[in-house]
XYZ file of C-alpha atoms in Angstrom:
492
model
C 3.023 42.760 9.392
C 4.866 40.310 7.082
C 8.581 39.561 6.817
C 8.583 37.152 9.719
C 7.346 33.586 10.329
C 5.181 33.176 13.374
C 4.281 29.987 15.251
C 0.508 29.463 15.146
C -0.849 29.022 18.710
C -4.454 28.025 17.949
C -7.160 27.509 15.405
C -8.859 30.637 16.709
C -5.787 32.704 15.846
C -5.823 31.290 12.304
C -9.552 32.089 11.950
C -8.913 35.667 13.042
C -6.108 36.133 10.511
C -8.202 34.635 7.750
C -11.018 37.043 8.523
C -8.850 39.986 7.573
C -8.797 38.804 3.947
C -5.014 39.115 3.701
C -2.929 36.329 2.165
C -2.066 33.648 4.708
C 0.363 30.726 4.195
C 0.579 27.849 6.655
C 3.596 25.543 6.848
C 2.759 22.261 8.608
C 6.065 20.755 9.775
C 7.672 18.418 12.291
C 10.911 18.803 14.146
C 12.023 15.276 13.224
C 11.595 15.831 9.522
C 14.717 16.989 7.725
C 12.641 18.014 4.645
C 10.581 20.212 6.931
C 13.654 21.974 8.232
C 14.877 22.555 4.708
C 11.531 23.978 3.592
C 11.283 26.109 6.711
C 14.434 27.944 5.634
C 12.927 28.618 2.232
C 9.666 29.628 3.876
C 11.562 32.113 6.063
C 13.366 33.681 3.110
C 10.135 33.999 1.109
C 8.390 35.798 4.052
C 10.746 38.774 3.611
C 9.806 39.115 -0.041
C 6.056 39.201 0.567
C 5.420 41.615 3.517
C 1.690 41.802 2.775
C 1.215 38.096 3.613
C 1.065 36.247 6.947
C 3.517 33.340 7.169
C 2.607 30.861 9.920
C 4.406 27.768 11.038
C 2.392 24.885 12.529
C 3.920 21.912 14.300
C 1.508 19.364 12.962
C 1.538 16.854 15.740
C 1.137 19.562 18.402
C -1.831 21.201 16.688
C -4.055 18.157 15.822
C -7.199 20.250 15.514
C -5.649 22.404 12.755
C -3.913 19.431 11.112
C -7.092 17.440 10.954
C -9.120 20.352 9.515
C -6.785 20.548 6.567
C -6.267 16.768 6.119
C -2.509 16.929 6.882
C -1.134 13.373 6.785
C 2.489 14.082 5.798
C 4.902 16.899 6.189
C 6.060 19.343 4.915
C 2.618 20.512 3.871
C 1.464 24.051 2.920
C -1.979 25.624 2.791
C -2.618 28.940 1.005
C -5.463 31.365 1.878
C -6.659 34.498 0.144
C -9.736 36.597 0.926
C -10.375 34.199 3.878
C -10.665 31.148 1.633
C -8.342 28.204 1.082
C -7.154 28.465 -2.503
C -4.310 25.992 -2.862
C -2.139 23.361 -1.143
C 1.321 21.887 -1.606
C 2.706 18.631 -0.212
C 6.377 17.821 -0.100
C 9.781 19.522 -0.255
C 9.449 21.430 -3.517
C 11.017 24.827 -2.977
C 10.416 26.117 -6.515
C 6.659 25.248 -6.427
C 6.339 26.858 -3.031
C 7.816 30.095 -4.355
C 5.491 30.009 -7.379
C 2.369 29.341 -5.295
C 3.202 32.128 -2.808
C 3.803 34.520 -5.651
C 0.365 33.679 -7.010
C -1.352 34.251 -3.743
C 0.570 37.204 -2.395
C 2.554 38.610 -5.280
C 1.888 40.329 -8.586
C 1.073 37.177 -10.544
C -2.535 36.278 -10.936
C -3.707 33.285 -8.907
C -4.614 30.293 -11.070
C -2.045 31.148 -13.788
C 1.277 29.568 -14.155
C 4.053 31.802 -12.956
C 7.090 31.634 -15.183
C 10.566 32.041 -13.483
C 10.748 35.586 -14.887
C 7.459 36.647 -13.341
C 8.402 34.885 -10.144
C 11.516 36.953 -9.935
C 9.504 40.173 -10.288
C 7.036 39.069 -7.665
C 9.459 37.564 -5.146
C 12.461 39.730 -5.527
C 15.578 39.173 -7.581
C 17.428 37.115 -4.970
C 14.836 34.478 -4.124
C 15.600 31.926 -6.857
C 19.270 32.018 -6.060
C 18.441 31.652 -2.384
C 16.342 28.553 -3.131
C 19.163 27.032 -5.240
C 21.675 27.651 -2.472
C 19.429 26.130 0.141
C 18.942 23.130 -2.053
C 22.708 22.708 -2.439
C 23.239 23.111 1.307
C 20.722 20.317 2.009
C 22.215 17.945 -0.545
C 19.433 18.254 -3.061
C 19.383 19.811 -6.549
C 15.597 19.436 -6.811
C 14.862 23.135 -6.749
C 17.584 23.868 -9.302
C 16.382 21.208 -11.698
C 12.730 22.247 -11.414
C 13.695 25.807 -12.278
C 15.499 24.718 -15.454
C 13.847 23.233 -18.567
C 15.020 20.176 -20.545
C 16.457 18.079 -17.746
C 15.721 14.695 -19.424
C 19.237 13.875 -20.550
C 20.707 15.624 -17.538
C 18.635 13.517 -15.160
C 19.723 10.229 -16.787
C 23.342 11.462 -16.516
C 22.849 12.394 -12.877
C 21.219 9.043 -12.003
C 24.123 7.183 -13.647
C 26.609 9.264 -11.600
C 24.684 8.574 -8.376
C 24.366 4.852 -9.021
C 28.112 4.620 -9.722
C 29.162 7.054 -7.011
C 30.003 4.138 -4.645
C 30.821 0.479 -5.231
C 27.760 -0.276 -3.030
C 25.040 2.311 -3.293
C 21.747 2.319 -1.427
C 18.776 4.448 -2.451
C 16.579 4.528 0.596
C 13.982 6.457 2.556
C 15.822 8.554 5.085
C 19.485 8.102 6.014
C 21.416 5.191 7.516
C 21.257 6.960 10.944
C 17.538 7.765 10.665
C 15.774 5.379 8.242
C 12.284 6.520 7.249
C 10.811 3.031 6.582
C 11.342 -0.405 7.974
C 12.451 -1.816 4.638
C 15.216 0.708 4.297
C 16.232 0.069 7.901
C 16.469 -3.660 7.267
C 18.772 -3.165 4.284
C 20.998 -0.851 6.331
C 21.162 -3.514 9.060
C 22.114 -6.173 6.441
C 24.864 -4.060 5.023
C 26.153 -3.470 8.509
C 26.100 -7.216 9.132
C 27.993 -7.779 5.908
C 30.593 -5.211 7.290
C 30.797 -3.268 4.003
C 31.118 0.401 3.308
C 28.257 1.928 1.257
C 26.952 5.201 0.025
C 23.334 6.261 0.374
C 20.841 8.635 -1.063
C 17.665 9.790 0.633
C 15.058 9.605 -2.097
C 12.599 11.472 0.057
C 14.761 14.538 -0.365
C 14.535 14.650 -4.135
C 11.374 13.733 -5.950
C 13.062 13.984 -9.324
C 15.573 11.285 -8.424
C 12.884 9.212 -6.708
C 10.625 9.093 -9.754
C 13.445 9.045 -12.284
C 15.133 6.045 -10.663
C 12.021 3.977 -10.858
C 12.172 4.213 -14.706
C 15.948 4.166 -14.871
C 16.072 0.847 -13.008
C 12.617 -0.516 -14.027
C 12.079 -1.121 -10.277
C 8.972 0.622 -8.794
C 9.768 0.663 -5.074
C 12.458 1.562 -2.511
C 14.963 0.788 -1.164
C 17.110 -0.098 -4.137
C 20.541 -1.601 -3.699
C 23.285 -1.355 -6.333
C 26.675 -3.033 -6.576
C 29.180 -1.604 -9.059
C 26.340 0.188 -10.885
C 24.162 -2.910 -11.213
C 20.801 -3.208 -9.439
C 20.646 -6.133 -6.958
C 17.076 -5.486 -5.875
C 14.996 -4.307 -2.949
C 14.562 -5.344 0.642
C 13.228 -8.814 0.117
C 15.984 -9.730 -2.354
C 18.684 -8.267 -0.087
C 17.350 -10.300 2.868
C 17.221 -13.509 0.837
C 20.730 -13.046 -0.596
C 22.059 -12.103 2.890
C 20.556 -15.229 4.528
C 21.788 -17.586 1.852
C 25.252 -16.104 1.782
C 24.929 -15.056 -1.803
C 25.226 -11.360 -1.001
C 28.692 -11.815 0.452
C 29.709 -13.849 -2.600
C 28.466 -11.106 -4.943
C 30.471 -8.483 -3.000
C 33.616 -10.593 -3.110
C 33.214 -11.304 -6.876
C 33.017 -7.538 -7.458
C 36.125 -6.881 -5.298
C 34.234 -5.343 -2.415
C 36.076 -5.325 0.910
C 33.887 -7.188 3.387
C 36.232 -6.534 6.291
C 35.794 -2.735 6.162
C 34.658 -0.294 8.829
C 31.159 -0.453 10.171
C 30.773 3.229 9.392
C 29.070 4.189 6.111
C 30.011 6.771 3.567
C 27.117 9.185 3.064
C 26.645 10.474 -0.490
C 24.495 13.217 -1.916
C 21.219 13.462 -0.087
C 22.660 12.587 3.307
C 22.809 14.950 6.240
C 26.559 15.032 6.495
C 26.832 12.611 9.410
C 28.467 9.191 9.259
C 27.981 5.918 10.921
C 25.133 3.563 11.757
C 23.287 3.748 15.093
C 24.916 1.631 17.686
C 23.032 -0.680 20.062
C 20.085 0.802 21.836
C 21.503 0.604 25.341
C 18.031 0.072 26.789
C 17.656 -1.847 30.028
C 16.909 -5.572 29.729
C 13.464 -5.277 31.279
C 12.351 -2.448 29.027
C 13.877 -4.040 25.914
C 12.004 -7.266 26.698
C 8.736 -5.319 27.281
C 8.996 -3.483 23.969
C 9.706 -6.689 22.066
C 6.649 -8.265 23.748
C 4.447 -5.344 22.826
C 5.640 -5.172 19.230
C 5.041 -8.841 18.748
C 1.768 -8.960 20.676
C -0.220 -8.828 17.415
C 0.737 -9.447 13.746
C -0.154 -5.763 13.000
C 0.724 -3.471 15.860
C 0.166 0.338 15.799
C 1.835 2.568 18.403
C -0.212 5.814 18.200
C -1.366 8.840 20.097
C -4.757 7.972 21.534
C -6.944 5.004 20.595
C -8.329 3.964 17.182
C -11.775 5.244 18.139
C -10.319 8.459 19.536
C -7.013 9.416 17.866
C -5.105 12.260 19.546
C -3.276 13.403 16.384
C -4.094 13.567 12.721
C -1.160 11.365 11.747
C -2.389 8.547 13.964
C -5.917 9.006 12.751
C -4.754 8.647 9.149
C -2.983 5.343 9.785
C -6.048 3.993 11.556
C -8.179 5.027 8.580
C -5.810 3.331 6.100
C -5.756 0.088 8.091
C -9.499 0.063 8.201
C -9.758 0.748 4.464
C -7.442 -2.270 3.855
C -9.663 -4.316 6.190
C -6.730 -5.153 8.477
C -7.248 -6.442 12.001
C -4.765 -4.656 14.230
C -3.974 -3.984 17.842
C -2.836 -0.562 19.131
C -0.975 1.044 22.022
C -1.507 4.554 23.208
C 1.969 5.946 23.705
C 0.536 8.935 25.606
C -0.504 6.570 28.420
C 3.065 5.276 29.034
C 6.096 7.650 28.913
C 8.570 4.782 29.313
C 7.229 3.039 26.248
C 6.947 6.315 24.368
C 10.623 7.231 24.819
C 11.999 3.749 24.812
C 10.396 2.785 21.505
C 12.062 5.768 19.777
C 15.431 4.352 20.774
C 14.489 0.696 20.188
C 13.215 1.340 16.597
C 15.521 4.234 15.812
C 12.372 6.117 14.757
C 11.808 9.428 16.513
C 8.087 10.071 15.941
C 4.620 8.558 16.167
C 2.614 6.713 14.914
C 4.788 3.675 14.306
C 3.307 0.697 12.418
C 4.800 -2.837 12.824
C 3.958 -5.879 10.770
C 5.104 -9.296 12.189
C 7.521 -7.495 14.485
C 9.143 -5.350 11.767
C 8.797 -1.578 11.585
C 7.004 -0.441 8.470
C 7.132 3.275 9.220
C 5.030 6.289 10.092
C 2.001 7.919 8.564
C 3.648 9.406 5.507
C 5.259 6.079 4.588
C 2.053 4.145 5.180
C 0.033 6.635 3.103
C 2.482 6.537 0.232
C 2.548 2.704 0.274
C -1.257 2.594 0.178
C -1.404 4.996 -2.795
C 1.207 2.876 -4.742
C -0.424 -0.459 -3.880
C 2.764 -1.518 -2.022
C 0.976 -1.746 1.360
C -1.607 -4.329 0.084
C 1.253 -6.305 -1.502
C 3.171 -6.400 1.777
C 0.108 -7.411 3.773
C -0.578 -10.238 1.351
C 3.075 -11.384 1.441
C 3.158 -11.383 5.233
C -0.123 -13.360 5.353
C -2.018 -10.546 7.009
C -4.772 -10.420 4.385
C -5.686 -12.880 1.606
C -5.110 -12.051 -1.958
C -8.363 -10.818 -3.497
C -9.786 -13.360 -5.970
C -11.221 -12.245 -9.289
C -14.690 -13.154 -8.120
C -14.257 -10.961 -5.051
C -13.037 -8.119 -7.193
C -15.962 -8.434 -9.543
C -18.449 -8.452 -6.622
C -16.780 -5.263 -5.223
C -16.934 -3.588 -8.624
C -20.538 -4.549 -9.304
C -21.625 -3.259 -5.911
C -19.509 -0.062 -6.093
C -22.509 1.969 -7.227
C -26.292 1.339 -6.912
C -26.455 1.605 -10.728
C -23.305 0.329 -12.342
C -22.511 0.271 -16.062
C -19.691 -1.838 -17.531
C -19.046 -0.369 -20.926
C -16.419 0.273 -23.624
C -14.912 3.601 -22.941
C -16.291 6.241 -20.617
C -19.705 8.065 -20.517
C -18.026 11.145 -22.016
C -16.130 9.116 -24.639
C -17.910 5.881 -25.416
C -15.975 3.458 -27.619
C -18.934 1.569 -29.080
C -22.388 2.535 -30.286
C -24.213 0.199 -27.899
C -22.393 1.724 -24.878
C -23.217 5.240 -26.162
C -26.933 4.365 -26.476
C -27.114 3.066 -22.914
C -25.341 6.112 -21.538
C -27.792 8.390 -23.427
C -30.752 6.393 -22.103
C -29.593 6.656 -18.463
C -28.924 10.343 -18.763
C -32.271 11.036 -20.413
C -33.925 9.314 -17.502
C -31.875 11.368 -15.031
C -30.237 8.333 -13.487
C -26.901 8.681 -11.663
C -24.607 5.749 -12.337
C -21.114 4.444 -11.894
C -19.130 3.049 -14.711
C -16.117 0.870 -15.586
C -14.209 0.767 -18.880
C -13.842 -2.936 -19.636
C -11.277 -2.119 -22.352
C -8.941 -0.989 -19.612
C -8.797 -4.317 -17.827
C -8.881 -7.624 -19.755
C -9.239 -9.671 -16.552
C -12.427 -7.854 -15.645
C -13.655 -7.952 -19.252
C -13.411 -11.762 -19.576
C -14.204 -12.499 -15.945
C -17.474 -10.513 -16.021
C -18.780 -12.602 -18.921
C -18.603 -15.763 -16.865
C -19.615 -13.992 -13.620
C -22.896 -12.701 -15.154
C -23.311 -15.370 -17.776
C -23.727 -12.563 -20.264
C -21.227 -12.657 -23.191
C -21.391 -9.071 -24.506
C -21.039 -5.464 -23.345
C -22.381 -3.099 -22.115
C -23.813 -4.692 -18.977
C -25.989 -2.693 -16.563
C -26.363 -3.710 -12.859
C -28.742 -2.468 -10.228
C -27.934 -3.152 -6.589
C -25.602 -5.938 -7.657
C -28.085 -7.600 -9.960
C -27.651 -7.727 -13.735
C -30.393 -5.846 -15.654
C -29.084 -6.605 -19.102
C -27.419 -5.130 -22.157
C -28.196 -2.480 -24.750
C -31.389 -3.980 -26.251
C -33.001 -4.692 -22.879
C -32.150 -1.243 -21.583
C -33.655 0.497 -24.618
C -36.841 -1.664 -24.410
C -37.236 -0.823 -20.663
C -36.766 2.882 -21.440
C -39.296 2.761 -24.214
C -41.887 1.033 -21.943
C -41.183 3.457 -19.004
C -39.875 0.616 -16.877
C -36.251 1.709 -16.775
C -36.539 4.664 -14.463
C -38.948 2.927 -12.043
C -36.729 -0.177 -11.807
C -33.526 1.807 -11.145
C -35.317 4.031 -8.589
C -36.397 1.142 -6.375
C-alpha cells in the first residue's frame, strides 16, 4: 500500500506495521523546521518509487513516546526498518543519502552495500535524482546536487568564495534573519540591525557541505561568521565587542559600507525568500516584564515541556540530560502549565518551538543547537566564559581519567596497536588474566602525558590504576602476574 506518506498515529500502529516484515521508513519532523519541510517533499517523491514500503511521517514533539524510543533529539531524522528490525538511521537534511538508504532497504540494492548513483536510478526510478536536485534548488541548497557529483573540492572552494563575496556584508548563521536558530546568530542579526546596514545571509543548517567547508576555508570552527568585503571579522563575541566599542561602524565606513541604509536585509542563497528583520514583539508591558523576569530568574534557565524529572517530550529530555552531563545547575519552567508564557515566549524570543535554553538572559537555542554545541565542545566553552562552570584544572581532568574505569591503563598506543614493547606486555598480561580495562593513549595528549608523571609520582609509562590507585608499571605488573597476585588484586 505504498506510494503515499501517512501520519503515524501511535506506537501501536508502528509496531503492527513492523510485524508485517515489510520495509518501513519513519520521518521524524517538526512544522517549525524548514529543513524538515524540504526533506518531507523528497520523502513524498520517494514514496511513489517504492510502493512496497511504508512511508510514515511522525511529528516528533507530538509523539514523544515514539521519539524517545528511537533517541530522536534533532529533526529531520529518519529510521529504517526491514523484517521488523531497525536497520539504519539518518540525521539531517541530506536528500541524496535518504534516497540511497531507502533504495537499500526497499529497492533492488542489497542493504549494507554502497548504492552508486547508477544503481540508485534503477532502484528508485529514472526521475528521482533530478527531482532531488530540483527540490534542492527550490530550497536554496545545492547540497543534494553536490553530493551526487564526485570531485567537488575545487568547486566547493570556488562556491565558498562566491558566497563570501556575494554581499559587502555577509553573515553565515544558523537559521535566517527572520528566524534565527541559535542565540548567537540572533545577537549578530540584532547588531547588524542596530548598525543600520544591509547584509546578505546564508543558513548553514541548510547545507552541510558549506557548513563544514567554511570552517576550513576561514579557519574558524564555529558559527555565526561575519564577513565584510570578503574578509572574516569573526563570530558573535567579536561582533558584540566591535559593536559596543564603535569599531564595527568604523570598519564598515572604511570599506565604503552605507550605514544609513534600510533596516531590511538582503537574503542570499540559503534563505527562505523573505526579507526583513522581525519588528518589535508587540507584547503587553505586563507579559513582557514577566517573561524578562522568568528568563533572568536563574543564570541557566530552561523553558521545557514538563519538569526535569518528568520531561513531556524527547527534545526537552535531551537538553535536561545534556545539562546534567555538563554538571550545570539550572532552573526550569514547564510551558505546558502556562499558555500565556508558552505563546508569549515564542514572540519574545522569536523562537517558535520548545525547549528554549537561556544563559544569563540570552537565548542559546533549542535541543538540536544544544546537542550540536555539546558535541563540538562549544557548550562547555560558553558555560566557562559566562562563569556558569569553572574551567577544569589538569588535576581534575587526571582524576576523572584515572577513575573512568575500575582498571585503567595509561599506555603508548592502543591495546590493539601498542606503540612500545612495555605497553604491549601489560596489555597481554591483562588479557591473559581475563581482566576488562579502560585505556588512554598518552601519545595523543602531551598535557596528560606530562601531568600524569607528577600526579602519580611515576616517571614512565605504561601506568596501571585500580579504582583510582596506582598499581605500577610494566615490571610490577609482570611480577604480580607471575605470582598470581594480579588477577586477585584487580578483582577486589
